[in-house]
Amino acid sequence: MIQSIPTKTGARDQLMNDLKTVIQDAEAWLRHGGHLTGEEFQAAKAKFEQTLTSAKADLIHLQESVVEGTKEAAKATDEYVHENPWKSVCIGAGVGLLLGVLISRR
């Protein structure tokens, strides 16, 4: 019924790697930026911009995948509630009761 989001491993790992690379490049650029010549500066800037663009593209792809997965989960939940209204009411009441008990203990 509900499927896991297909980007849990691949896209998220790639995004995290890209973001780490962006951070490392930015740190290196800030540390050594004053010592770079014109060509070295342009090369470092191009590498930084390329990594940043790649991270942005991965982030957009991950966002689209998460939104699509959320829509599918919401649709599946809506169908389940329509097919099993009393089960849904009982589950909601049970969760509410459990949360009430946990909150009142504090």
Coordinates of N, CA and C in Angstrom, one line a residue:
M1 N 0.8 -1.2 0.0 CA 0.0 0.0 0.0 C 0.9 1.2 0.0
I2 N 1.6 1.5 1.1 CA 2.5 2.7 1.1 C 3.9 2.2 0.8
Q3 N 4.5 2.9 -0.1 CA 5.9 2.6 -0.6 C 6.9 3.5 0.1
S4 N 8.1 3.1 0.3 CA 9.1 4.0 0.8 C 9.5 4.9 -0.3
I5 N 10.1 6.0 0.1 CA 10.5 7.0 -0.8 C 11.8 6.5 -1.5
P6 N 11.8 6.4 -2.8 CA 12.9 5.8 -3.5 C 14.3 6.5 -3.4
T7 N 14.3 7.7 -2.8 CA 15.6 8.4 -2.8 C 16.2 8.4 -1.4
K8 N 15.8 7.4 -0.6 CA 16.3 7.4 0.8 C 17.8 7.2 0.8
T9 N 18.4 6.4 -0.1 CA 19.8 6.1 0.0 C 20.6 6.9 -1.1
G10 N 20.2 6.8 -2.3 CA 21.0 7.3 -3.4 C 21.1 8.8 -3.4
A11 N 20.0 9.5 -3.6 CA 19.9 10.9 -3.7 C 20.3 11.6 -2.4
R12 N 19.9 11.1 -1.3 CA 20.3 11.8 0.0 C 21.8 11.7 0.2
D13 N 22.3 10.5 -0.1 CA 23.8 10.4 0.1 C 24.6 11.3 -0.9
Q14 N 24.1 11.3 -2.1 CA 24.7 12.2 -3.1 C 24.6 13.7 -2.7
L15 N 23.5 14.1 -2.2 CA 23.3 15.4 -1.7 C 24.2 15.8 -0.5
M16 N 24.3 14.8 0.4 CA 25.1 15.1 1.6 C 26.6 15.2 1.1
N17 N 27.0 14.3 0.2 CA 28.4 14.4 -0.3 C 28.6 15.7 -1.0
D18 N 27.7 16.2 -1.8 CA 27.8 17.4 -2.5 C 27.9 18.6 -1.5
L19 N 27.1 18.6 -0.5 CA 27.1 19.6 0.5 C 28.4 19.7 1.3
K20 N 28.9 18.5 1.6 CA 30.2 18.4 2.3 C 31.3 19.0 1.4
T21 N 31.2 18.6 0.1 CA 32.2 19.1 -0.8 C 32.1 20.7 -0.9
V22 N 30.9 21.2 -1.0 CA 30.7 22.6 -1.1 C 31.3 23.3 0.2
I23 N 31.1 22.7 1.3 CA 31.6 23.3 2.6 C 33.1 23.2 2.6
Q24 N 33.7 22.1 2.2 CA 35.1 22.0 2.2 C 35.8 22.9 1.2
D25 N 35.2 23.1 0.0 CA 35.7 24.0 -1.0 C 35.6 25.4 -0.5
A26 N 34.5 25.8 0.2 CA 34.4 27.1 0.7 C 35.4 27.4 1.7
E27 N 35.6 26.4 2.6 CA 36.6 26.6 3.7 C 38.0 26.8 3.1
A28 N 38.3 25.9 2.1 CA 39.6 26.0 1.4 C 39.8 27.4 0.7
W29 N 38.7 27.8 0.1 CA 38.7 29.0 -0.7 C 39.0 30.2 0.3
L30 N 38.3 30.2 1.4 CA 38.5 31.3 2.4 C 39.9 31.2 3.0
R31 N 40.4 30.0 3.2 CA 41.7 29.9 3.8 C 42.8 30.4 2.9
H32 N 42.7 30.0 1.6 CA 43.8 30.2 0.7 C 43.4 31.2 -0.4
G33 N 42.3 31.9 -0.3 CA 41.9 32.8 -1.3 C 42.8 34.0 -1.5
G34 N 43.4 34.4 -0.5 CA 44.3 35.6 -0.6 C 45.6 35.2 -1.3
H35 N 46.0 33.9 -1.4 CA 47.2 33.5 -1.9 C 47.1 33.0 -3.4
L36 N 45.8 33.0 -3.9 CA 45.6 32.5 -5.3 C 45.9 33.6 -6.3
T37 N 46.4 33.1 -7.4 CA 46.6 34.0 -8.5 C 45.4 34.1 -9.3
G38 N 45.4 34.9 -10.4 CA 44.2 35.0 -11.2 C 43.6 33.7 -11.8
E39 N 44.5 32.9 -12.4 CA 44.0 31.6 -13.0 C 43.6 30.7 -11.9
E40 N 44.4 30.6 -10.8 CA 44.0 29.7 -9.7 C 42.7 30.1 -9.1
F41 N 42.5 31.4 -8.9 CA 41.3 31.9 -8.3 C 40.1 31.5 -9.2
Q42 N 40.2 31.7 -10.5 CA 39.1 31.4 -11.5 C 38.8 29.9 -11.5
A43 N 39.9 29.1 -11.4 CA 39.7 27.6 -11.4 C 39.0 27.2 -10.1
A44 N 39.4 27.8 -9.0 CA 38.7 27.5 -7.7 C 37.3 27.9 -7.7
K45 N 37.1 29.1 -8.2 CA 35.7 29.7 -8.3 C 34.8 28.8 -9.2
A46 N 35.3 28.3 -10.3 CA 34.6 27.5 -11.2 C 34.2 26.1 -10.5
K47 N 35.2 25.6 -9.8 CA 35.0 24.3 -9.1 C 33.9 24.5 -8.1
F48 N 34.0 25.5 -7.3 CA 33.0 25.8 -6.3 C 31.6 26.0 -6.8
E49 N 31.5 26.8 -7.9 CA 30.2 27.0 -8.5 C 29.6 25.7 -9.1
Q50 N 30.5 24.9 -9.7 CA 30.0 23.6 -10.2 C 29.5 22.7 -9.1
T51 N 30.2 22.6 -8.0 CA 29.8 21.8 -6.9 C 28.5 22.3 -6.3
L52 N 28.4 23.6 -6.2 CA 27.2 24.3 -5.6 C 26.0 24.0 -6.6
T53 N 26.2 24.1 -7.9 CA 25.1 23.9 -8.8 C 24.6 22.4 -8.7
S54 N 25.6 21.5 -8.6 CA 25.3 20.1 -8.5 C 24.5 19.8 -7.2
A55 N 24.9 20.5 -6.1 CA 24.2 20.3 -4.8 C 22.7 20.8 -4.9
K56 N 22.6 22.0 -5.6 CA 21.2 22.5 -5.8 C 20.4 21.6 -6.6
A57 N 20.9 21.0 -7.7 CA 20.1 20.1 -8.5 C 19.7 18.9 -7.7
D58 N 20.6 18.3 -6.9 CA 20.3 17.2 -6.1 C 19.3 17.5 -5.1
L59 N 19.3 18.7 -4.5 CA 18.3 19.1 -3.5 C 17.0 19.2 -4.1
I60 N 16.9 19.8 -5.3 CA 15.6 19.9 -6.0 C 15.1 18.5 -6.3
H61 N 15.9 17.6 -6.8 CA 15.5 16.3 -7.1 C 15.0 15.6 -5.9
L62 N 15.7 15.7 -4.8 CA 15.2 15.1 -3.5 C 13.9 15.7 -3.0
Q63 N 13.8 17.0 -3.2 CA 12.5 17.7 -2.8 C 11.4 17.1 -3.6
E64 N 11.5 17.0 -4.9 CA 10.5 16.5 -5.8 C 10.1 15.1 -5.4
S65 N 11.1 14.3 -5.1 CA 10.8 12.9 -4.7 C 10.1 12.8 -3.4
V66 N 10.5 13.6 -2.4 CA 9.8 13.6 -1.1 C 8.4 14.1 -1.3
V67 N 8.2 15.1 -2.1 CA 6.8 15.7 -2.3 C 5.9 14.6 -2.9
E68 N 6.5 13.9 -3.9 CA 5.7 12.8 -4.6 C 5.4 11.7 -3.6
G69 N 6.4 11.3 -2.8 CA 6.1 10.3 -1.8 C 5.1 10.7 -0.8
T70 N 5.2 11.9 -0.4 CA 4.2 12.4 0.6 C 2.8 12.4 0.0
K71 N 2.7 12.8 -1.2 CA 1.4 12.8 -1.9 C 0.8 11.4 -1.9
E72 N 1.7 10.4 -2.3 CA 1.2 9.0 -2.3 C 0.8 8.5 -1.0
A73 N 1.6 8.9 0.1 CA 1.2 8.5 1.4 C -0.1 9.1 1.9
A74 N -0.3 10.3 1.5 CA -1.5 11.0 1.9 C -2.7 10.4 1.2
K75 N -2.5 10.0 -0.1 CA -3.6 9.4 -0.8 C -3.9 8.0 -0.3
A76 N -2.9 7.2 0.1 CA -3.1 5.9 0.7 C -3.8 6.0 2.0
T77 N -3.4 7.0 2.8 CA -4.0 7.2 4.1 C -5.5 7.6 3.9
D78 N -5.8 8.5 3.0 CA -7.2 8.9 2.7 C -8.0 7.7 2.3
E79 N -7.5 6.8 1.4 CA -8.2 5.6 1.0 C -8.4 4.7 2.2
Y80 N -7.4 4.5 3.0 CA -7.6 3.6 4.2 C -8.7 4.1 5.1
V81 N -8.7 5.5 5.4 CA -9.7 6.0 6.3 C -11.1 5.9 5.7
H82 N -11.2 6.1 4.4 CA -12.5 5.9 3.7 C -13.0 4.5 3.8
E83 N -12.1 3.5 3.6 CA -12.4 2.1 3.6 C -12.7 1.6 5.0
N84 N -12.0 2.1 6.1 CA -12.1 1.7 7.4 C -12.3 2.8 8.4
P85 N -13.5 3.5 8.3 CA -13.7 4.7 9.2 C -13.7 4.4 10.7
W86 N -14.2 3.3 11.1 CA -14.3 3.0 12.5 C -12.9 2.6 13.1
K87 N -12.2 1.9 12.3 CA -10.8 1.5 12.7 C -10.0 2.8 12.9
S88 N -10.2 3.7 11.9 CA -9.4 5.0 12.0 C -9.8 5.8 13.2
V89 N -11.1 5.8 13.5 CA -11.6 6.6 14.7 C -11.0 5.9 16.0
C90 N -11.0 4.6 16.0 CA -10.4 3.9 17.2 C -8.9 4.2 17.3
I91 N -8.2 4.1 16.2 CA -6.8 4.3 16.2 C -6.5 5.8 16.7
G92 N -7.2 6.7 16.2 CA -7.0 8.1 16.6 C -7.3 8.3 18.0
A93 N -8.4 7.7 18.5 CA -8.8 7.8 20.0 C -7.7 7.2 20.8
G94 N -7.2 6.0 20.4 CA -6.1 5.4 21.2 C -4.9 6.2 21.2
V95 N -4.5 6.7 20.1 CA -3.2 7.6 20.1 C -3.5 8.8 21.0
G96 N -4.6 9.4 20.9 CA -4.9 10.6 21.7 C -4.9 10.3 23.2
L97 N -5.5 9.1 23.5 CA -5.5 8.7 24.9 C -4.1 8.5 25.4
L98 N -3.3 7.8 24.6 CA -1.9 7.5 25.0 C -1.1 8.8 25.2
L99 N -1.3 9.7 24.2 CA -0.6 11.0 24.4 C -1.1 11.8 25.6
G100 N -2.4 11.7 25.9 CA -2.9 12.4 27.1 C -2.3 11.8 28.4
V101 N -2.2 10.5 28.4 CA -1.6 9.9 29.6 C -0.1 10.2 29.8
L102 N 0.6 10.2 28.6 CA 2.0 10.6 28.7 C 2.2 12.0 29.1
I103 N 1.4 12.9 28.6 CA 1.5 14.4 28.9 C 1.1 14.6 30.4
S104 N 0.1 13.9 30.9 CA -0.4 14.2 32.2 C 0.6 13.6 33.3
R105 N 1.5 12.7 32.9 CA 2.5 12.2 33.8 C 3.6 13.2 34.2
R106 N 3.8 14.2 33.3 CA 4.8 15.2 33.5 C 4.4 16.1 34.5

